[in-house]
PDB file of C-alpha atoms in Angstrom:
ATOM      1  CA  MET A1226      89.472 -67.999-136.472  1.00  0.00           C
ATOM      2  CA  TYR A1227      90.389 -64.772-134.903  1.00  0.00           C
ATOM      3  CA  LYS A1228      87.581 -63.225-136.713  1.00  0.00           C
ATOM      4  CA  ASN A1229      85.190 -65.855-135.356  1.00  0.00           C
ATOM      5  CA  ILE A1230      86.510 -64.990-131.858  1.00  0.00           C
ATOM      6  CA  LYS A1231      85.688 -61.300-132.241  1.00  0.00           C
ATOM      7  CA  ILE A1232      82.222 -62.087-133.384  1.00  0.00           C
ATOM      8  CA  PHE A1233      81.609 -64.333-130.591  1.00  0.00           C
ATOM      9  CA  LEU A1234      82.785 -61.829-128.166  1.00  0.00           C
ATOM     10  CA  ALA A1235      80.568 -59.164-129.630  1.00  0.00           C
ATOM     11  CA  VAL A1236      77.416 -61.260-129.464  1.00  0.00           C
ATOM     12  CA  PHE A1237      78.292 -62.425-125.856  1.00  0.00           C
ATOM     13  CA  LEU A1238      78.778 -58.790-124.642  1.00  0.00           C
ATOM     14  CA  THR A1239      75.719 -57.625-126.407  1.00  0.00           C
ATOM     15  CA  SER A1240      73.810 -60.466-124.562  1.00  0.00           C
ATOM     16  CA  MET A1241      75.275 -59.411-121.314  1.00  0.00           C
ATOM     17  CA  ILE A1242      74.333 -55.927-121.643  1.00  0.00           C
ATOM     18  CA  PHE A1243      70.709 -56.832-122.724  1.00  0.00           C
ATOM     19  CA  CYS A1244      70.388 -59.069-119.674  1.00  0.00           C
ATOM     20  CA  SER A1245      71.711 -56.554-117.291  1.00  0.00           C
ATOM     21  CA  CYS A1246      69.140 -53.963-118.641  1.00  0.00           C
ATOM     22  CA  ALA A1247      66.428 -56.576-118.234  1.00  0.00           C
ATOM     23  CA  ARG A1248      67.484 -57.376-114.534  1.00  0.00           C
ATOM     24  CA  THR A1249      67.420 -53.724-113.837  1.00  0.00           C
ATOM     25  CA  GLN A1250      64.144 -53.038-115.229  1.00  0.00           C
ATOM     26  CA  SER A1251      62.751 -56.223-113.327  1.00  0.00           C
ATOM     27  CA  VAL A1252      63.992 -54.702-110.118  1.00  0.00           C
ATOM     28  CA  ILE A1253      63.280 -51.116-110.396  1.00  0.00           C
ATOM     29  CA  GLN A1254      59.481 -50.833-110.736  1.00  0.00           C
ATOM     30  CA  PRO A1255      57.790 -47.734-111.246  1.00  0.00           C
ATOM     31  CA  LEU A1256      56.195 -46.255-107.927  1.00  0.00           C
ATOM     32  CA  GLN A1257      52.625 -47.098-107.727  1.00  0.00           C
ATOM     33  CA  ILE A1258      50.723 -43.977-106.651  1.00  0.00           C
ATOM     34  CA  PRO A1259      47.340 -44.742-105.494  1.00  0.00           C
ATOM     35  CA  ALA A1260      44.391 -42.818-106.600  1.00  0.00           C
ATOM     36  CA  GLU A1261      43.398 -39.885-104.432  1.00  0.00           C
ATOM     37  CA  THR A1262      41.239 -40.838-101.508  1.00  0.00           C
ATOM     38  CA  PRO A1263      38.121 -38.839-101.693  1.00  0.00           C
ATOM     39  CA  PRO A1264      37.739 -36.475 -98.692  1.00  0.00           C
ATOM     40  CA  ILE A1265      35.641 -37.836 -95.667  1.00  0.00           C
ATOM     41  CA  SER A1266      32.511 -36.136 -95.559  1.00  0.00           C
ATOM     42  CA  GLU A1267      31.701 -34.323 -92.389  1.00  0.00           C
ATOM     43  CA  THR A1268      29.147 -36.171 -90.392  1.00  0.00           C
ATOM     44  CA  LYS A1269      27.297 -35.496 -86.959  1.00  0.00           C
ATOM     45  CA  ILE A1270      28.989 -37.436 -84.247  1.00  0.00           C
ATOM     46  CA  GLU A1271      26.391 -38.646 -81.682  1.00  0.00           C
ATOM     47  CA  SER A1272      27.384 -38.477 -78.090  1.00  0.00           C
ATOM     48  CA  ASN A1273      27.424 -41.865 -76.281  1.00  0.00           C
ATOM     49  CA  GLN A1274      26.710 -40.123 -73.087  1.00  0.00           C
ATOM     50  CA  HIS A1275      23.344 -41.023 -71.550  1.00  0.00           C
ATOM     51  CA  LYS A1276      20.619 -38.371 -71.388  1.00  0.00           C
ATOM     52  CA  ALA A1277      19.124 -38.431 -68.086  1.00  0.00           C
ATOM     53  CA  ASN A1278      15.373 -38.577 -67.968  1.00  0.00           C
ATOM     54  CA  VAL A1279      13.137 -36.562 -65.663  1.00  0.00           C
ATOM     55  CA  GLU A1280      12.964 -39.320 -62.949  1.00  0.00           C
ATOM     56  CA  GLU A1281      16.664 -39.715 -62.775  1.00  0.00           C
ATOM     57  CA  LYS A1282      17.167 -35.978 -62.585  1.00  0.00           C
ATOM     58  CA  LEU A1283      14.746 -35.501 -59.859  1.00  0.00           C
ATOM     59  CA  LYS A1284      16.069 -38.353 -57.974  1.00  0.00           C
ATOM     60  CA  LYS A1285      19.626 -36.933 -57.947  1.00  0.00           C
ATOM     61  CA  TYR A1286      18.529 -33.484 -57.356  1.00  0.00           C
ATOM     62  CA  LEU A1287      16.219 -34.390 -54.271  1.00  0.00           C
ATOM     63  CA  SER A1288      18.933 -36.718 -52.836  1.00  0.00           C
ATOM     64  CA  ASN A1289      21.422 -33.996 -52.786  1.00  0.00           C
ATOM     65  CA  ARG A1290      18.923 -31.573 -50.652  1.00  0.00           C
ATOM     66  CA  GLU A1291      17.526 -34.248 -48.325  1.00  0.00           C
ATOM     67  CA  ILE A1292      17.927 -33.693 -44.519  1.00  0.00           C
ATOM     68  CA  LYS A1293      18.727 -36.970 -43.148  1.00  0.00           C
ATOM     69  CA  PRO A1294      17.034 -38.225 -40.106  1.00  0.00           C
ATOM     70  CA  SER A1295      18.935 -39.091 -37.032  1.00  0.00           C
ATOM     71  CA  VAL A1296      16.524 -41.851 -35.932  1.00  0.00           C
ATOM     72  CA  VAL A1297      14.272 -44.272 -37.915  1.00  0.00           C
ATOM     73  CA  ILE A1298      11.930 -46.629 -36.287  1.00  0.00           C
ATOM     74  CA  ASN A1299       9.680 -48.896 -38.455  1.00  0.00           C
ATOM     75  CA  ASN A1300       6.627 -50.726 -37.252  1.00  0.00           C
ATOM     76  CA  ASP A1301       6.783 -54.275 -37.021  1.00  0.00           C
ATOM     77  CA  TYR A1302       3.162 -54.712 -35.963  1.00  0.00           C
ATOM     78  CA  ALA A1303       1.522 -57.259 -38.063  1.00  0.00           C
ATOM     79  CA  GLY A1304      -2.125 -56.853 -36.762  1.00  0.00           C
ATOM     80  CA  ALA A1305      -4.793 -54.471 -37.815  1.00  0.00           C
ATOM     81  CA  ASP A1306      -8.055 -52.794 -36.522  1.00  0.00           C
ATOM     82  CA  ALA A1307      -7.142 -54.001 -32.953  1.00  0.00           C
ATOM     83  CA  GLU A1308      -7.531 -51.459 -30.022  1.00  0.00           C
ATOM     84  CA  ARG A1309      -3.993 -51.041 -28.796  1.00  0.00           C
ATOM     85  CA  GLU A1310      -1.620 -48.805 -27.085  1.00  0.00           C
ATOM     86  CA  GLU A1311       2.172 -48.733 -28.030  1.00  0.00           C
ATOM     87  CA  VAL A1312       4.971 -47.004 -26.457  1.00  0.00           C
ATOM     88  CA  ILE A1313       7.955 -46.033 -28.934  1.00  0.00           C
ATOM     89  CA  LYS A1314      11.185 -44.579 -27.745  1.00  0.00           C
ATOM     90  CA  VAL A1315      12.587 -42.098 -30.044  1.00  0.00           C
ATOM     91  CA  SER A1316      15.970 -41.148 -28.802  1.00  0.00           C
ATOM     92  CA  LYS A1317      15.331 -39.043 -25.626  1.00  0.00           C
ATOM     93  CA  HIS A1318      11.635 -38.682 -26.612  1.00  0.00           C
ATOM     94  CA  LYS A1319       8.601 -40.962 -26.173  1.00  0.00           C
ATOM     95  CA  VAL A1320       5.746 -41.476 -28.560  1.00  0.00           C
ATOM     96  CA  ILE A1321       2.638 -43.235 -27.543  1.00  0.00           C
ATOM     97  CA  TRP A1322       0.201 -44.515 -30.184  1.00  0.00           C
ATOM     98  CA  ILE A1323      -3.349 -44.848 -28.769  1.00  0.00           C
ATOM     99  CA  TYR A1324      -5.811 -46.495 -31.306  1.00  0.00           C
ATOM    100  CA  SER A1325      -9.364 -47.264 -30.689  1.00  0.00           C
ATOM    101  CA  TYR A1326     -12.469 -47.864 -32.939  1.00  0.00           C
ATOM    102  CA  LYS A1327     -13.707 -44.380 -31.988  1.00  0.00           C
ATOM    103  CA  GLU A1328     -10.566 -42.236 -32.677  1.00  0.00           C
ATOM    104  CA  THR A1329      -6.861 -42.309 -32.738  1.00  0.00           C
ATOM    105  CA  LYS A1330      -4.671 -40.208 -30.228  1.00  0.00           C
ATOM    106  CA  ILE A1331      -0.955 -39.644 -30.154  1.00  0.00           C
ATOM    107  CA  LYS A1332       1.069 -38.512 -27.162  1.00  0.00           C
ATOM    108  CA  ILE A1333       4.582 -37.155 -27.741  1.00  0.00           C
ATOM    109  CA  ASN A1334       6.229 -36.610 -24.386  1.00  0.00           C
ATOM    110  CA  ASP A1335       3.720 -34.802 -22.243  1.00  0.00           C
ATOM    111  CA  ASP A1336       1.496 -33.573 -25.123  1.00  0.00           C
ATOM    112  CA  ILE A1337      -1.373 -35.656 -26.046  1.00  0.00           C
ATOM    113  CA  PHE A1338      -3.691 -34.864 -29.014  1.00  0.00           C
ATOM    114  CA  THR A1339      -6.347 -36.444 -31.140  1.00  0.00           C
ATOM    115  CA  LEU A1340      -6.210 -37.076 -34.910  1.00  0.00           C
ATOM    116  CA  LYS A1341     -10.057 -37.080 -35.058  1.00  0.00           C
ATOM    117  CA  ASP A1342     -11.174 -34.549 -37.777  1.00  0.00           C
ATOM    118  CA  LYS A1343      -7.654 -33.757 -38.866  1.00  0.00           C
ATOM    119  CA  SER A1344      -6.783 -33.146 -42.508  1.00  0.00           C
ATOM    120  CA  SER A1345      -3.956 -32.568 -44.835  1.00  0.00           C
ATOM    121  CA  LEU A1346      -2.552 -29.034 -45.286  1.00  0.00           C
ATOM    122  CA  ASN A1347      -2.048 -29.890 -48.965  1.00  0.00           C
ATOM    123  CA  LYS A1348      -4.347 -31.089 -51.528  1.00  0.00           C
ATOM    124  CA  ALA A1349      -3.255 -34.800 -52.227  1.00  0.00           C
ATOM    125  CA  ASP A1350      -5.447 -35.162 -55.327  1.00  0.00           C
ATOM    126  CA  GLY A1351      -7.713 -33.382 -57.563  1.00  0.00           C
ATOM    127  CA  ASP A1352     -10.652 -34.155 -55.197  1.00  0.00           C
ATOM    128  CA  GLY A1353      -9.031 -32.334 -52.233  1.00  0.00           C
ATOM    129  CA  LYS A1354      -7.303 -33.148 -49.039  1.00  0.00           C
ATOM    130  CA  ILE A1355      -6.618 -36.343 -47.171  1.00  0.00           C
ATOM    131  CA  ASP A1356      -8.527 -36.914 -43.865  1.00  0.00           C
ATOM    132  CA  SER A1357      -7.204 -38.688 -40.911  1.00  0.00           C
ATOM    133  CA  GLU A1358     -10.198 -41.097 -40.931  1.00  0.00           C
ATOM    134  CA  ILE A1359      -8.058 -43.398 -43.039  1.00  0.00           C
ATOM    135  CA  VAL A1360      -5.684 -43.953 -40.327  1.00  0.00           C
ATOM    136  CA  ASN A1361      -5.519 -47.012 -38.119  1.00  0.00           C
ATOM    137  CA  SER A1362      -1.798 -47.758 -38.001  1.00  0.00           C
ATOM    138  CA  TRP A1363       1.557 -45.874 -37.958  1.00  0.00           C
ATOM    139  CA  ASP A1364       4.198 -47.044 -40.410  1.00  0.00           C
ATOM    140  CA  GLU A1365       7.395 -45.212 -39.537  1.00  0.00           C
ATOM    141  CA  ILE A1366       8.686 -42.590 -37.120  1.00  0.00           C
ATOM    142  CA  LYS A1367      11.622 -40.314 -37.778  1.00  0.00           C
ATOM    143  CA  LEU A1368      13.592 -37.802 -35.609  1.00  0.00           C
ATOM    144  CA  PHE A1369      15.162 -34.808 -37.517  1.00  0.00           C
ATOM    145  CA  LYS A1370      17.560 -32.496 -36.062  1.00  0.00           C
ATOM    146  CA  ARG A1371      18.278 -29.144 -37.813  1.00  0.00           C
ATOM    147  CA  ASN A1372      19.705 -25.838 -36.542  1.00  0.00           C
ATOM    148  CA  ASN A1373      19.055 -26.667 -32.810  1.00  0.00           C
ATOM    149  CA  ARG A1374      15.558 -27.802 -33.637  1.00  0.00           C
ATOM    150  CA  GLU A1375      14.055 -31.293 -33.499  1.00  0.00           C
ATOM    151  CA  LEU A1376      11.189 -32.622 -35.274  1.00  0.00           C
ATOM    152  CA  ILE A1377       9.229 -35.948 -35.093  1.00  0.00           C
ATOM    153  CA  GLY A1378       7.593 -37.234 -38.331  1.00  0.00           C
ATOM    154  CA  ILE A1379       5.125 -39.855 -38.219  1.00  0.00           C
ATOM    155  CA  SER A1380       4.013 -41.888 -41.402  1.00  0.00           C
ATOM    156  CA  MET A1381       0.488 -43.320 -41.141  1.00  0.00           C
ATOM    157  CA  SER A1382      -1.917 -45.447 -43.320  1.00  0.00           C
ATOM    158  CA  ARG A1383      -4.576 -48.119 -43.005  1.00  0.00           C
ATOM    159  CA  ASP A1384      -3.828 -51.803 -42.526  1.00  0.00           C
ATOM    160  CA  PHE A1385      -5.546 -54.265 -44.875  1.00  0.00           C
ATOM    161  CA  CYS A1386      -6.572 -51.594 -47.285  1.00  0.00           C
ATOM    162  CA  THR A1387      -8.476 -52.178 -50.483  1.00  0.00           C
ATOM    163  CA  GLY A1388      -8.329 -50.475 -53.782  1.00  0.00           C
ATOM    164  CA  LEU A1389      -7.027 -47.014 -54.159  1.00  0.00           C
ATOM    165  CA  MET A1390      -6.980 -46.652 -50.436  1.00  0.00           C
ATOM    166  CA  CYS A1391      -3.814 -48.648 -50.303  1.00  0.00           C
ATOM    167  CA  SER A1392      -2.203 -45.717 -52.362  1.00  0.00           C
ATOM    168  CA  VAL A1393      -2.990 -43.118 -49.694  1.00  0.00           C
ATOM    169  CA  SER A1394      -0.391 -42.016 -46.986  1.00  0.00           C
ATOM    170  CA  PHE A1395      -0.954 -39.458 -44.027  1.00  0.00           C
ATOM    171  CA  TYR A1396       1.725 -37.703 -42.134  1.00  0.00           C
ATOM    172  CA  LEU A1397       2.349 -35.845 -38.960  1.00  0.00           C
ATOM    173  CA  ILE A1398       5.457 -33.290 -38.571  1.00  0.00           C
ATOM    174  CA  TYR A1399       5.702 -32.352 -35.089  1.00  0.00           C
ATOM    175  CA  ASP A1400       7.815 -29.521 -33.924  1.00  0.00           C
ATOM    176  CA  LEU A1401       9.292 -30.340 -30.500  1.00  0.00           C
ATOM    177  CA  LYS A1402      10.214 -26.680 -29.741  1.00  0.00           C
ATOM    178  CA  THR A1403       6.777 -25.047 -30.279  1.00  0.00           C
ATOM    179  CA  LYS A1404       4.621 -28.361 -30.089  1.00  0.00           C
ATOM    180  CA  SER A1405       3.039 -27.333 -33.548  1.00  0.00           C
ATOM    181  CA  LYS A1406       1.509 -30.198 -35.631  1.00  0.00           C
ATOM    182  CA  THR A1407       1.292 -30.074 -39.381  1.00  0.00           C
ATOM    183  CA  PHE A1408      -0.478 -32.774 -41.400  1.00  0.00           C
ATOM    184  CA  PHE A1409       0.222 -33.806 -44.897  1.00  0.00           C
ATOM    185  CA  GLY A1410      -1.165 -36.225 -47.337  1.00  0.00           C
ATOM    186  CA  LYS A1411       0.015 -38.238 -50.522  1.00  0.00           C
ATOM    187  CA  PHE A1412      -1.821 -40.395 -52.984  1.00  0.00           C
ATOM    188  CA  ARG A1413      -0.076 -42.668 -55.496  1.00  0.00           C
ATOM    189  CA  THR A1414       3.430 -41.083 -54.900  1.00  0.00           C
ATOM    190  CA  ASP A1415       6.391 -41.941 -52.753  1.00  0.00           C
ATOM    191  CA  THR A1416       5.137 -42.928 -49.295  1.00  0.00           C
ATOM    192  CA  GLU A1417       8.260 -42.184 -47.410  1.00  0.00           C
ATOM    193  CA  LEU A1418       8.189 -39.031 -45.191  1.00  0.00           C
ATOM    194  CA  LYS A1419      11.167 -36.711 -45.980  1.00  0.00           C
ATOM    195  CA  LEU A1420      12.265 -33.168 -45.420  1.00  0.00           C
ATOM    196  CA  TYR A1421      14.627 -31.123 -47.503  1.00  0.00           C
ATOM    197  CA  ASP A1422      16.595 -27.817 -47.614  1.00  0.00           C
ATOM    198  CA  PHE A1423      16.001 -26.631 -51.075  1.00  0.00           C
ATOM    199  CA  LYS A1424      17.529 -23.144 -50.647  1.00  0.00           C
ATOM    200  CA  ASN A1425      20.636 -24.583 -48.851  1.00  0.00           C
ATOM    201  CA  ASN A1426      20.213 -22.089 -46.152  1.00  0.00           C
ATOM    202  CA  GLY A1427      19.251 -24.245 -43.197  1.00  0.00           C
ATOM    203  CA  SER A1428      15.617 -24.265 -44.129  1.00  0.00           C
ATOM    204  CA  ILE A1429      13.367 -27.193 -43.303  1.00  0.00           C
ATOM    205  CA  ASP A1430      11.174 -28.000 -46.231  1.00  0.00           C
ATOM    206  CA  PHE A1431       8.235 -30.519 -47.044  1.00  0.00           C
ATOM    207  CA  LEU A1432       7.681 -31.442 -50.673  1.00  0.00           C
ATOM    208  CA  SER A1433       4.136 -31.976 -51.193  1.00  0.00           C
ATOM    209  CA  THR A1434       2.520 -33.812 -54.145  1.00  0.00           C
ATOM    210  CA  THR A1435      -0.915 -33.342 -55.743  1.00  0.00           C
ATOM    211  CA  ASN A1436      -2.150 -36.023 -58.051  1.00  0.00           C
ATOM    212  CA  VAL A1437      -4.260 -34.425 -60.603  1.00  0.00           C
ATOM    213  CA  SER A1438      -6.585 -36.302 -63.208  1.00  0.00           C
ATOM    214  CA  PHE A1439      -5.488 -39.674 -62.195  1.00  0.00           C
ATOM    215  CA  SER A1440      -7.312 -42.492 -64.082  1.00  0.00           C
ATOM    216  CA  LYS A1441      -6.849 -46.115 -64.730  1.00  0.00           C
ATOM    217  CA  THR A1442      -8.350 -45.573 -68.343  1.00  0.00           C
ATOM    218  CA  SER A1443      -5.782 -46.350 -71.059  1.00  0.00           C
ATOM    219  CA  GLY A1444      -4.335 -43.398 -72.690  1.00  0.00           C
ATOM    220  CA  ILE A1445      -5.467 -41.023 -70.100  1.00  0.00           C
ATOM    221  CA  GLU A1446      -2.744 -38.550 -68.985  1.00  0.00           C
ATOM    222  CA  TYR A1447      -2.413 -37.294 -65.374  1.00  0.00           C
ATOM    223  CA  SER A1448      -0.006 -35.113 -63.537  1.00  0.00           C
ATOM    224  CA  HIS A1449       1.996 -35.025 -60.228  1.00  0.00           C
ATOM    225  CA  ILE A1450       2.342 -31.356 -58.997  1.00  0.00           C
ATOM    226  CA  TYR A1451       5.012 -30.842 -56.346  1.00  0.00           C
ATOM    227  CA  GLU A1452       5.087 -27.742 -54.163  1.00  0.00           C
ATOM    228  CA  ILE A1453       7.247 -26.557 -51.217  1.00  0.00           C
ATOM    229  CA  TYR A1454       6.077 -25.907 -47.717  1.00  0.00           C
ATOM    230  CA  ALA A1455       8.797 -24.331 -45.375  1.00  0.00           C
ATOM    231  CA  LEU A1456       8.906 -24.461 -41.663  1.00  0.00           C
ATOM    232  CA  ASP A1457       8.763 -20.828 -39.931  1.00  0.00           C
ATOM    233  CA  ASP A1458       9.957 -20.022 -36.431  1.00  0.00           C
ATOM    234  CA  LYS A1459       6.343 -20.575 -34.996  1.00  0.00           C
ATOM    235  CA  GLY A1460       6.393 -24.129 -36.199  1.00  0.00           C
ATOM    236  CA  ASN A1461       3.995 -23.586 -39.202  1.00  0.00           C
ATOM    237  CA  PHE A1462       4.565 -24.885 -42.601  1.00  0.00           C
ATOM    238  CA  ASN A1463       3.796 -22.248 -45.481  1.00  0.00           C
ATOM    239  CA  LEU A1464       3.543 -22.688 -49.189  1.00  0.00           C
ATOM    240  CA  GLN A1465       6.584 -21.134 -50.943  1.00  0.00           C
ATOM    241  CA  SER A1466       6.244 -18.719 -53.959  1.00  0.00           C
ATOM    242  CA  ASP A1467       8.537 -16.672 -56.298  1.00  0.00           C
ATOM    243  CA  SER A1468       8.844 -13.011 -56.334  1.00  0.00           C
ATOM    244  CA  ASN A1469       5.663 -12.790 -58.413  1.00  0.00           C
ATOM    245  CA  GLN A1470       3.731 -14.693 -55.769  1.00  0.00           C
ATOM    246  CA  LYS A1471       3.403 -17.806 -57.922  1.00  0.00           C
ATOM    247  CA  PRO A1472       4.019 -21.004 -56.037  1.00  0.00           C
ATOM    248  CA  TYR A1473       7.083 -22.784 -56.715  1.00  0.00           C
ATOM    249  CA  PHE A1474       6.124 -26.044 -58.523  1.00  0.00           C
ATOM    250  CA  ILE A1475       7.335 -29.007 -60.523  1.00  0.00           C
ATOM    251  CA  LYS A1476       4.947 -30.894 -62.950  1.00  0.00           C
ATOM    252  CA  ARG A1477       5.505 -34.326 -64.165  1.00  0.00           C
ATOM    253  CA  VAL A1478       2.959 -35.873 -66.740  1.00  0.00           C
ATOM    254  CA  PHE A1479       2.270 -39.451 -67.118  1.00  0.00           C
ATOM    255  CA  SER A1480       0.213 -41.659 -69.327  1.00  0.00           C
ATOM    256  CA  SER A1481      -1.469 -44.959 -68.481  1.00  0.00           C
ATOM    257  CA  ASP A1482      -1.376 -47.536 -71.254  1.00  0.00           C
ATOM    258  CA  SER A1483      -3.123 -50.745 -70.172  1.00  0.00           C
ATOM    259  CA  GLU A1484      -1.350 -51.672 -66.989  1.00  0.00           C
ATOM    260  CA  GLU A1485       1.863 -49.959 -67.735  1.00  0.00           C
ATOM    261  CA  GLU A1486       2.376 -46.263 -66.781  1.00  0.00           C
ATOM    262  CA  LYS A1487       4.897 -44.086 -68.788  1.00  0.00           C
ATOM    263  CA  GLU A1488       6.294 -40.691 -67.985  1.00  0.00           C
ATOM    264  CA  LEU A1489       6.187 -38.084 -70.584  1.00  0.00           C
ATOM    265  CA  ASP A1490       9.541 -36.423 -70.172  1.00  0.00           C
ATOM    266  CA  GLU A1491       8.808 -33.778 -73.029  1.00  0.00           C
ATOM    267  CA  LYS A1492       5.837 -32.376 -70.933  1.00  0.00           C
ATOM    268  CA  PHE A1493       7.813 -31.755 -67.827  1.00  0.00           C
ATOM    269  CA  GLU A1494       7.349 -28.182 -66.480  1.00  0.00           C
ATOM    270  CA  GLN A1495       8.954 -26.285 -63.639  1.00  0.00           C
ATOM    271  CA  ASN A1496       8.823 -22.819 -61.782  1.00  0.00           C
ATOM    272  CA  TRP A1497      11.367 -23.738 -59.007  1.00  0.00           C
ATOM    273  CA  ILE A1498      13.898 -22.088 -56.801  1.00  0.00           C
ATOM    274  CA  GLU A1499      16.456 -23.078 -59.386  1.00  0.00           C
ATOM    275  CA  GLU A1500      16.353 -24.758 -62.780  1.00  0.00           C
ATOM    276  CA  ILE A1501      16.607 -28.550 -62.377  1.00  0.00           C
ATOM    277  CA  LYS A1502      18.843 -29.928 -65.180  1.00  0.00           C
TER     278      LYS A1502
END
């Protein structure tokens, strides 16, 4: 009997040891080492920043250099081709618009002059300058004050225009100090009269625009050429050039596609006072 008990204990202990090893093996699992992750290949990271197009860059650039007017008066006259005389108060100054079928006259304070046979200093398009014969109404009058000088700017056009005539504007810049008169014209560009200080030195500049090779034909390219005219001490506007006597210019190129017009940013050119970025 004692022998049987010894046998039983031996079997029991052997079974316990085996179970203990089995539990240990079931708990302690070998460390699973994942396969080596392949290195991340270098890729070009594209910037999410928006690249400004030519129109956006110019809008920002010009806005920072614009001379803001102290007075702006818009014409609320709804008629056209009617002979009339209008008196417009511009701060302490008085502008009188005198229109008749024969000619248009303007009186600023005590200085009266005719617009007959006047033309723009700049070429507004490939065909040449803009003549005052298109004018029968004023659109806007502005008063600018800069370096103890005052200038009156008048935007003019034709009421009830037809065709391309609706895209033509005529401007007068009147220097109150010297009573000098300068006329500019625009065709198919921004119609608002604005003055600038491009050199940031107190100068008074006008940005002229020449529309070159404009056509409504699909696929035809045309350009806007911008140039600077600066006011001198005598009240005259003069075309500005670089040290090589080459006029400063900005060239924008457009393409007409059916009724849609698209700017070709890749053809933008400039010979400017500073690089426009």
